[in-house]
Amino acid sequence: MLDKFKAKFVEESMDNLQDLEESLFLLEKDLENKELIERIFRAMHSLKGGGAMFGFNHLSDFTHHLETIFDWVRNNKLAVTSDLITLTFSAIDHIKNLIKTGDLTDEQELKGHNQFILRLQSVLSDSASTLSVHSTVDSQNINDEISESKTYLINFIPQEELLQNGTNPLYLLDDIHALGEAISIAYTHKVPSLELIDITANYCLWQILLNTSESLNEIKDVFIFVEDECELQIDLIADSNILQKPECIEIIKKARKGNSLLKIEDFQSLSQLKPSSQELESGEEKKKITAIKEHKISSIRVASHKIDELVTLVSELVTIQAQLSLYSESNEDPVIVSLSENIQKLSRQLRENAFDISLIPLQSELMRFQRLVRDLSKDQGKDIDFVIEGGDLELDKNIIEHLTDPLLHILRNSIDHGIELPEERISSGKSPKGTILFKAFHSGANVIIEVSDDGKGMDLEYIRQKAISKEIVDQNAVLTDKEVLDLLFVSGFSTKDAVSDVSGRGVGMDVVRRKIANIRGEVSIDTEKGKGTTITIRLPLTLSIIDGLLVKVGANQYVIPISAIDKIHALDPSQLKKSFNNVVVLDKEQIPYIDLRKVFNAPEVEHDVIQMVMIKAEDRITGVIVDSVIGEYQTVVKPLGRYLKKQEILSGATIMGDGTLAMVVDTSRLLMERKSKKVAG
Amino acid sequence: MLTEIKQQFYKETLQELKNISSDLSAQVIDADRKSLLVDRIFSVSHQLSGTGPMLGFDMSSKISRKLEKTFYEIRSGEKEVSLQLLWQTKRTIDFMIDCITEENQTQVPQQ
Amino acid sequence: MEDVQEITLLSFQIQEDTFAVNALKVDHILEVPENITPVPNAPEFIKGIINLHGNIIPVADMRIIMGKEDITSNQDNSIIVINPANNQDSRVGIMVDIVKEVIETKSSELKETVLDGKKGLIESFEGTLLINDEFIHIIDMNNLAEIIEK
């Protein structure tokens, strides 16, 4: 169970770190921005706290030192410099590592860790020697020995789900009343009209004026098990009992009548509090609440599997709705027909909505790219302007997950091989500063991502020679420019002779192409010597849904993506019998074919007519023989998961309307396997 | 077989919840008993959150997660046990008793 | 926390042997559904895939993994859906003869596993428990996951 909290902590910390990096980038451009400094400090603070709680001791200790630095910064005791930002960036990398690995055990790593801490400490001691440090006595010394009673205003705003989680708010109110003298006001203005009421939902919210001599913690403990299901704010409004004062009673009356919530300011005239101490008690609490509120307005966090579930349910709904319209058409009952049409409209909208939700902006990954460009260009003494266009473009989250690695690799190539050193650029008449443009945009049903640099471009002759020396092509082969560039995608081809730290670790464009192909995308290269290189990635909008043709092979059902299909042909069995070397002649053309029954080891059954699905790939047609064609089907593809990843011909499975499963055929894999003769024709 | 496991788990959990609830009703709880009680509450909530969902006690395990989290914090010294907290704990445990009983009667093991 | 950890196990039977898995990593226990969709060209121990609440879960037959000859089915057969790495991708159903019980014990009770001969494809166990003269071998889920993955 603790593991689950830990996992949650790790997830949240990664978010925190991303926020940190983002703020740091902005701070680099605006060194004195108070708001950013505060954000950075806050992110560090919660990392420290969470780390200690979940047993990440090294993390917590390390972040503590970092936090201290930024505490000094926000108190104007230390100035932000570019060095400090660089140090903080590398500290963030170290923190990431600590989150991934947990506490360090390796002695070498531990040594590095401790040295890093010393570096952080030296930042403070260096600055302390030039600045006289004021001892910071915590002014928040809360006086524990208050025996007098105080009056608090409690805002208790439960979520609608409160009752479903087994909490009876009336009990809680009882418990509050038991702490002292209390007046509670229930607000019912959120209760919807009768026909919309969900009897299991809670629509009420409460404000309670409480006079008690118990501590703030004691009051908070009343709500301990509902913390996550409500907004809670407790403010000290007076140092004495004001409940019986006529002014107070008047205020409460007004609030009850007008259904308008009490504010702390309402009690200002009544309170004998010095404003500063009021701030002191409620300050932190208030900040927390406002932070939560702001968050709520812009977005909510939903576990990604819940979204997957939603998409699945909606797709099942669409399937069932299709069955309903079929039935209503044959039934001719006008009521059912019109109902069915309405449901069809609604489920369309619902489907579009659900798919829209599962898209996330590319922005979320761009931070890593910015980091890479910044760090690498500094390392290599290159000056690079990284320009992003279309960062707000949205893509299926599954695509984005698989896109990051290839894009990182492409960017590395641009920095490492593309952009020249400043002096080199000047001598070839360019500006010393290079540019890498990252551009994402829609094009029809596709998304295009372009990464272009204004570096030295690729030398086609060099690539050709290299391919010849590696015996990838024959010396006498005549190749077009495009064919030469295609050589870069051949496995084992790497252009840089000296293996640099950056790219050329044996992985090259072939890996990029394969990874992009996994998410049904394509990669192409354009280059001009001396001018630069552009890598273009073309992607489908969504992975999870495809239009497919449902076919039957043996006892199983399979889905072939419509996008790969040219047409369906009916063959006479005799045509196959006459065929030779798995090639059949159709309309005087020779068509190679694959018999799926053999591929899937299904028994061969005699049919009167043989169904052949014609698949188009790279301008060539290949026939695929199945037992029968059932029909078109829009389908949600689910992955087969890690245990079945060896089944390369199958790219996933889909759940049919009746709950049974059909597997999705990856046609390009199927054709590739045929080429490599692994698959019998 | 599954039904038997479920029954055994249900009986044991219910009994422990009831014991804790009655212990929490005691007028005075001294320090030693308090720390023992904290351990017991943590352990029963830990078990229910972990094993409960598997056996179809969805609601009660959801609630027990809150207890588990709070008592984890108490055990690691991050949170103090106040009388109010024990009182709210009793409330929650009483509700869990109702909940687990109801879930045992109505829920059928998954498909 | 202390060194001795409380552990919860779910035990099951494969013919004459009793095994157990960490119950906290068990997501579901299912009856064997009528239609398991076979996956062509998959290893022999993969029975196929099933639809579990809208997710595709592969099912492996533990009897074949354990190298047992007799693989006839009966009513008591169950599928234990385990989740070794706590994510959707690592969920897999293992088909066993019969699910036995939930065992609460302490890590200090575990003895090193000494087996008379190999247990099929399984290479390592987390330990063995002796309860009422019966040996219960605790399966190393990560090892099991690797085997199924291959």
Coordinates of C-alpha atoms in Angstrom, one line a residue, chain B residues 28-37:
Chain B
V28 CA -9.5 6.6 29.3
I29 CA -6.8 5.4 26.9
D30 CA -3.3 5.4 28.4
A31 CA -0.2 5.9 26.3
D32 CA 0.8 2.3 26.0
R33 CA -2.6 1.2 24.9
K34 CA -2.8 4.1 22.6
S35 CA 0.3 3.1 20.6
L36 CA -0.9 -0.5 20.5
L37 CA -4.2 0.7 19.2

